[in-house]
Each structure stands twice: as C-alpha cells, then as structure tokens.
C-alpha cells in the first residue's frame, strides 16, 4: 500500500497535490512519501514478530539523507556499498552499530574507514579482501566484525543484470570456501567472525530460490557449529520484489517472513535483512511534464524527464506505471513515451495505453522511489533532478536541482586553453 492517490481529481502524495509541487519546484522532480516509507519499514520489520532481526535498508536504492533519516528514526540500519554510503547513513543518524558494509571492490581506504567508524559488519567477498582487512584491523589495533558472503549458486531476480547469486556471478565465495574463510577469520585475533551473508538478486518474485539459498545458509551455519566454530548471525540480503503493477504481485513481506520462519525453525541465530526496493520503490514517483506530441500513427509523447533522470526502462526494459496528475477523463489510447535525450534508448515505454495527453500536462512515473534518483546523471548537460519529501500536508525540497551553472563550477579550462587564441 502506498500514499499516492487521486483526491478530488488531483493526484496527491499524502495530503499534497503533486501538481502543486511540480509548479513550485519545477519538473522533472522526484517526490517521496514519508508515510509510505515508514509503513513499508514497519510492515517488513513486524513480519518477523519478536525474532532478533536487523533490518538494514539498502542505501543504494535511495541514498537521499532525508529518506535515510526517516528510516533511521524508525530504527532501521543501513546496508552500504561504499564509503560514501556509510557517510550518508551516519549523517542521516543511522548508528554505526547498525551499518553493514558490502561490495566486491572495497578499497583499503574504505575498509579502514569502516573499521574506524565501528560498523556492525563488513561482508567480505574474497580471500584477498579478508587478508587485507585482517592486516588493516591489526594495524589499527581493532577487531573487525565480519561476515563471509556466500555465493550459493542460486540465481534469481527480475532481470539478468540484477541477478547476483549464480556461481559465475562476481559476488561472494563458494559454500566450501566460505567455511574455510570463516574458520580462518575465527582464528584471527583482529577479526570477529560473526556471520555469513547471502544476496541472490533483486526484484525476486518467487520465494523458491530464496528458500533454497537460505537453506544453504542454515546448513553452513550448522556445519560450523558442528565443528565447534561459533557463528552468531546470518545476513540474508535483500531482493524481495515489489508490485510494478504490470504483472501479478510478488510475495508479501508476511509470506517472505513465514518462509524465513520455516527455514530457521528451531534454529537460534540472529538474522539481518537488506531490503531496498521493498521499502522505497512505491514510496516515490518521478513527476514530469509533457513538452509536446509528435504526430505519428501512434503518437509520441515527449516528456521533460529523460533516461538520465530514470534509467531503469533503458537498461532493464523496466515497466513504470504512468499516471496523469489530473484525474483522467476520456478513452485511453496507445502512445510511445520518450524523453528529449538524443538516443533511441531514451524511450520510457512503447505502445502504452494512456488517457489523452497534451502539451503541458503533468504525469507521474510510479514505483520510482528505488533505483531512480540514485541512478540519475547529467547526461546531455541536463540538470541533476531534484528530490522532494512529503510528510502529511507539507513538503520540502531535500535535494535541490543541480543546474548547469553549478555543474560548470567544477570544471576549468587547462592553462593552455585559458588564454584567448
Ligand atoms: N544487498 C545487496 C548485497 C545488494 O546487492 C542489493 C541490491 C540489495 C541488498 C538490495 O536489494 P533490493 O532489496 O533492493 O532488491 N539498479 C537495479 C537494482 C540493483 C540491485 C543491486 N543490489 C534496478 O533498478 O532494478
């Protein structure tokens, strides 16, 4: 459930008309709903009842500090994949004790930063990384809390580019190697071997591969304990799909949690989760204005939003619902919907049935709160899209538009071009 709906003919985010935000802030702009973020966090967290779980929001899905602060105040931790994400999470008020640091390419500087910050857990993805981290922790006189990321050879996810769990993916180590690395870490005075981690993909719409991966995790933990090596936690990653409203709904958080309960029935171990999309996707929309229509047998709607603002359709053929901000009247017709960028890839959708649209109309791309603004760029020297957070009847700009004048402040001509020819 989300808090975007028509009220008296106007499409609203909570108590605010999106058209009012569009007029004040300009388009394109992202708009997020506080109530929806909070609700999604609550639904996910409460699905696990009294079990000891850490819900660490995957910052990569939406790293705006206002979004992170909203979730941190609810008690969420943060799953991060770069120093920048750790800094954002800390700035937003997530305690280091709830921050997980993952990723295949963590540098020595980033690992040093994470150990000094005292993060909850560093998810180690290779032997080389483990050795480097042990050396860094020794140098700092610290004990780094780690989990070993397992590649369970189970693939899943809404698109091949976001599947991470197959054996040939770049992520994690084989189950056998994970056991060996965990035992190695457990023997190191500067490492605290606390868990194993897994994440097999994103936009997963079927519980079976998740269940298979989680069963591998339980058996690995049992094996370690059987060998006398204590293990306290399992990090089960993110990946639960969300409705994009063009396909049957994916499993609910309650169904997901029930599956987790089945797999870990009678097994006493702390669990962590890293949901991103499930919390943020349906808590955000991208608002855009129709620039003009191209006359064709099937008319083309040219928007002021482009692939640089929302790239998911271009790279994953992703579907995003499109809603006019004025409650639609009149029969739907087929349109192609594109942005102004000079490549055919800048096409949001083809042959989509939509209510009649004309120049100046405002529309919202739905389910854009995750992997939307975070993946935006300034391609074609466009402004970086602003972000707005709504709470009840009020809203504030939480990232202002980064326009070309400001972008140019970062650029300089080299000395040999700085003087007039
Ligand atoms: N944990 C790890 C280790 C991850 O790699 C990811 C996502 C997550 C958690 C969060 O997964 P979620 O719950 O959001 O599915 N840009 C793509 C999605 C990439 C996901 C990458 N990893 C998209 O727009 O669909």
PDB file of C-alpha atoms and ligand atoms in Angstrom, residues 58 60-61 79 102 149 162 164 199 201-203 237-240 274-278 312 316 370-371 375, ligand 1:
ATOM      1  CA  UNK A  58      19.913  -0.928   1.199  1.00  0.00           C
ATOM      2  CA  UNK A  60      21.884   2.011  -2.927  1.00  0.00           C
ATOM      3  CA  UNK A  61      18.127   2.029  -3.578  1.00  0.00           C
ATOM      4  CA  UNK A  79      23.302  -1.697   4.124  1.00  0.00           C
ATOM      5  CA  UNK A 102      29.158  -4.967   1.465  1.00  0.00           C
ATOM      6  CA  UNK A 149      29.470 -13.565   1.588  1.00  0.00           C
ATOM      7  CA  UNK A 162      20.389  -7.738 -11.280  1.00  0.00           C
ATOM      8  CA  UNK A 164      23.789 -11.965  -8.186  1.00  0.00           C
ATOM      9  CA  UNK A 199      22.098 -11.934  -1.575  1.00  0.00           C
ATOM     10  CA  UNK A 201      19.300 -10.936  -6.752  1.00  0.00           C
ATOM     11  CA  UNK A 202      16.785  -8.134  -6.851  1.00  0.00           C
ATOM     12  CA  UNK A 203      13.096  -7.827  -7.801  1.00  0.00           C
ATOM     13  CA  UNK A 237      20.322  -9.862   1.919  1.00  0.00           C
ATOM     14  CA  UNK A 238      17.502  -8.052   0.165  1.00  0.00           C
ATOM     15  CA  UNK A 239      15.821  -8.772  -3.119  1.00  0.00           C
ATOM     16  CA  UNK A 240      12.117  -9.147  -2.358  1.00  0.00           C
ATOM     17  CA  UNK A 274      18.936  -5.713   3.444  1.00  0.00           C
ATOM     18  CA  UNK A 275      15.695  -4.652   1.732  1.00  0.00           C
ATOM     19  CA  UNK A 276      15.952  -1.688  -0.607  1.00  0.00           C
ATOM     20  CA  UNK A 277      13.308  -1.746  -3.305  1.00  0.00           C
ATOM     21  CA  UNK A 278      10.641  -3.175  -0.990  1.00  0.00           C
ATOM     22  CA  UNK A 312      15.548   1.715 -15.475  1.00  0.00           C
ATOM     23  CA  UNK A 316      16.428  -3.182 -17.721  1.00  0.00           C
ATOM     24  CA  UNK A 370      14.091   2.941  -5.542  1.00  0.00           C
ATOM     25  CA  UNK A 371      16.900   2.976  -8.104  1.00  0.00           C
ATOM     26  CA  UNK A 375      20.953   6.316 -10.801  1.00  0.00           C
TER      27      UNK A 375
HETATM   28  N1  LIG B   1      22.001  -6.300  -0.576  1.00  0.00           N
HETATM   29  C1  LIG B   1      22.883  -6.443  -1.569  1.00  0.00           C
HETATM   30  C2  LIG B   1      24.169  -7.078  -1.298  1.00  0.00           C
HETATM   31  C3  LIG B   1      22.562  -5.970  -2.872  1.00  0.00           C
HETATM   32  O1  LIG B   1      23.443  -6.130  -3.853  1.00  0.00           O
HETATM   33  C4  LIG B   1      21.304  -5.376  -3.100  1.00  0.00           C
HETATM   34  C5  LIG B   1      20.946  -4.857  -4.424  1.00  0.00           C
HETATM   35  C6  LIG B   1      20.420  -5.235  -2.016  1.00  0.00           C
HETATM   36  C7  LIG B   1      20.793  -5.727  -0.768  1.00  0.00           C
HETATM   37  C8  LIG B   1      19.071  -4.612  -2.147  1.00  0.00           C
HETATM   38  O2  LIG B   1      18.244  -5.326  -2.995  1.00  0.00           O
HETATM   39  P1  LIG B   1      16.691  -4.950  -3.146  1.00  0.00           P
HETATM   40  O3  LIG B   1      16.004  -5.307  -1.846  1.00  0.00           O
HETATM   41  O4  LIG B   1      16.590  -3.513  -3.438  1.00  0.00           O
HETATM   42  O5  LIG B   1      16.230  -5.790  -4.281  1.00  0.00           O
HETATM   43  N2  LIG B   1      19.501  -0.964 -10.164  1.00  0.00           N
HETATM   44  C9  LIG B   1      18.708  -2.177 -10.191  1.00  0.00           C
HETATM   45  C10 LIG B   1      18.765  -2.943  -8.883  1.00  0.00           C
HETATM   46  C11 LIG B   1      20.152  -3.328  -8.467  1.00  0.00           C
HETATM   47  C12 LIG B   1      20.185  -4.080  -7.157  1.00  0.00           C
HETATM   48  C13 LIG B   1      21.568  -4.326  -6.705  1.00  0.00           C
HETATM   49  N3  LIG B   1      21.724  -4.935  -5.433  1.00  0.00           N
HETATM   50  C14 LIG B   1      17.272  -1.810 -10.582  1.00  0.00           C
HETATM   51  O6  LIG B   1      16.990  -0.651 -10.834  1.00  0.00           O
HETATM   52  O7  LIG B   1      16.423  -2.688 -10.680  1.00  0.00           O
END
